[in-house]
Amino acid sequence: MFRQQAVEGRRQALASVKPGDSAEVRGLNGISPMLRRRLRDLGVAEGSVLTVLRLGPFGGPLTFECAGQHIGIRREEAGRMEVAPL
Amino acid sequence: MNQFALVGNPNTGKTSLFNTLTRSYETVGNWSGVTVEKRVGTLRGRGGRLIDLPGLYSLLPLTPDEGVAARFLMEETPSSILNIVDASQLERNLYLTIQLLECGRPMLIGLNMVDVARSRNIAVDAGALQRELGVPVVPIVARKGTGCAEVLHALGGLEASRSGGFRIDYGPAVEAGAARLAALLSSGGTASASDPRWTALQLLEGNEAVRASLPAAVRPAEVDSILEQTAEELESSGLESDIPSYLRRIRTERIAQICRSALDRSGQRLHTATERIDAIVTHRILGIPLFLALMFLIFKLTFDWLGSLLSDVLDGFISGSLSGAISTALTWLGASPFTHALVVDGIVGGVGGVLVFLPQICILFLLISFIEDSGYMARITLLMDRTMEAVGLSGKAFIPFIIGFGCNVPAIMAARTMEQRKDRLLTTMLVPLMSCSARLPVYALFAGVFFASNRALVVMGLYLLGMVLALALAKLFSRTLLKSEPSLFIVELPPYRMPQPLSLLRMTWEKVKGFLRKAGTIILAGSIIIWFLSNTGPGGVGVDMNESFLASIGGALAGLLKPIGFGTWQAGAALITGFMAKEVVVSTMNIIYQVPDMAGLEHQVAMAFTPLQAFSFIAFILLYIPCLATVGVIRKETASWRWTFFSMGYSLVLAYIVALIIYQGGRLVGLV
């Protein structure tokens, strides 16, 4: 149980992961259902490992890599994706 | 006849394969959502029809283009399926494959992009995949045509075979529910074309399209009660309560199991070249300036460096040798002066006057095709999303905008790939403000006369004007008419690839063919009608042009157009005829001013307009109304006359206001 809490404690938003760092997806419940559906279509679900590639200009989209594919989403939505840094 | 449906995830090369297997030249590109409508072709050498469908991730469609594919599979029940799978993205692609296998139709898998996979050290064992899935798997490289002969051959033997018994056991609760649903369906008495177990599983997954197509004898209440019961049993057996996510989990587990024997990604490398290019072109500071520089380069090439030079050569040929030869031939044939005038002034003047701009249109289409095929298109959406979000649109709306620089009709259809209805509708309304290639001849003519020294800048200014107004109106419309939904943005960035010269030339030719077809139909017919209207009047045939029907039609508008700087019947007539197709504006001017070549027309136009009036006129042409073909496609895509009339109405008002500001404002500051 303590270990569980330790893991919980390390949860953070995808938007706060620095470019070049990797993280594992923990929760997608905060994002809009349509976006969640699209991410699932692309194979991004709880347990997927992502690497943040770069951030767009002026608060523009965040690009990440997952299983060899590159995907861009808005930083606001990335702020609602829960991940655990690796 | 045998029907084969081409099905697969977006951007996996379906249309490339379709083009090779049927000798077609449908547009291909390197982003998700190039194909938005189904296309039918005849298989090379062996008969049978191949249907190219828009890409989809699963049988539950989210966007209208996916809906086209999903509906086709359910309603038209093709005899066999050709499933294209991207070897470098095997896990994600197999999800759709599993749903297709459950349909129970004969199926062949084309394992595409094995070269891309190999270059990234991803090893896919086609034999193992074939054993796991129970259907033939053929490795191919659709872009290069590798393996396409084998696909054709294998399709021939496909008919007889049923798919080899691929089946997932979803556990007692779901299997019992599926069996009860299947029994309910067959008790309905109607023999459905689809496999009952597949239909049952789709119902359990919540597929609305399948549910809507159930025979009337099946009572919805009974379906619901089975669904509820299954959900309860699933929950009480200690598993999830949500059936769709449970099904997804079981399928994903099965895919992982398949991949353990068929896929080796242990040595996988990243797309190093793509990473390096993206580090520059999507750079947070350099990205947008680079994009703008690219657009400027396109205008320079089209209007300055290359296009106008070639156009001058073609003009010399059409107005000189060709017109002369036709004139001589007519005299030799003993044609009457009437026929002579109709052919030389009406047809050669009207159609030839537009064909002169062919080189510029070719160059523009070639450059757009290059952007489409390289993979840069998806990056543009990434760069522009912040701006688009600020006005209430998705960055993905920029793809229709760029396509709209070529032609508004496919651009409006491209709006289908966006997830939100609001994004689609707004984009459909605003695409007509993108300067299409049909408006190019008008700009080229007027800019050549009045702004010769900085032609590319003036034309780019017009393109930017359209773009800026589109963004401003997006803000306005999303605040007032379409408040409900926020926009949505998610984009896949495919690996870059070098467009192949041959495929690039074919894509350009397909688009140019559309322009030539228009020249031979609408522009030709328009020119003949305009010639007649300008040579006949209440006083009979051969009247002075100022007394003609055309003069009275155009003259009716003159009073209205006076405040914006061009209150002549000639301008009024050109605007009315320009609704058919914007190029007809140039045809009309050619006929009205009865000039033998571009130099003559340029002289006449210089007499009729001052520079300020000319600028007001081309800005009005840019904005005033979507052309006839665009109106047709707006009606089709929105399925609403109200939105269609709205698109025409707002653009007329907008054009008038903008032209008024340009002309009256210009006069105030002392321009002429």
XYZ file of C-alpha atoms in Angstrom, chain A residues 19-82:
64
model
C 11.387 17.468 -23.798
C 13.597 14.412 -24.041
C 12.128 12.794 -20.913
C 9.886 9.735 -20.906
C 6.826 8.896 -18.856
C 4.195 6.206 -18.535
C 0.524 7.079 -19.063
C -1.503 6.621 -15.864
C -4.813 8.378 -16.418
C -6.702 9.714 -19.423
C -9.966 10.496 -17.647
C -9.345 14.231 -17.487
C -9.234 14.826 -21.247
C -12.156 15.261 -23.602
C -13.833 11.946 -24.566
C -13.267 12.481 -28.278
C -9.561 13.077 -27.797
C -9.347 10.028 -25.507
C -10.995 7.951 -28.207
C -8.498 9.204 -30.835
C -5.519 8.559 -28.561
C -6.791 5.011 -27.953
C -7.154 4.592 -31.753
C -3.499 5.543 -32.061
C -2.539 3.051 -29.390
C -2.004 5.549 -26.562
C -3.655 4.196 -23.419
C -2.927 3.645 -19.732
C 0.436 1.921 -19.534
C 1.842 3.338 -22.787
C 5.294 4.855 -22.579
C 5.684 8.330 -24.102
C 8.704 10.499 -24.801
C 8.100 14.220 -25.062
C 9.814 15.545 -28.195
C 9.212 19.291 -28.210
C 6.837 22.147 -27.427
C 5.324 24.432 -30.036
C 5.829 28.213 -30.114
C 3.662 30.548 -27.982
C 2.146 27.742 -25.927
C 1.548 25.691 -29.076
C 1.078 21.924 -29.253
C 3.211 19.370 -27.476
C 4.710 16.626 -29.633
C 5.450 13.206 -28.180
C 6.610 9.845 -29.422
C 4.758 6.621 -28.610
C 5.647 3.194 -30.042
C 7.497 4.829 -32.923
C 4.792 7.284 -33.938
C 4.892 11.021 -33.442
C 1.705 12.694 -32.215
C 0.881 16.339 -31.528
C -1.793 17.469 -29.040
C -2.618 20.797 -27.404
C -0.652 21.641 -24.294
C -3.874 22.296 -22.405
C -5.002 18.697 -22.991
C -1.494 17.441 -22.204
C -1.971 19.204 -18.869
C -4.908 16.889 -18.146
C -3.068 13.656 -18.992
C -1.677 11.983 -15.907
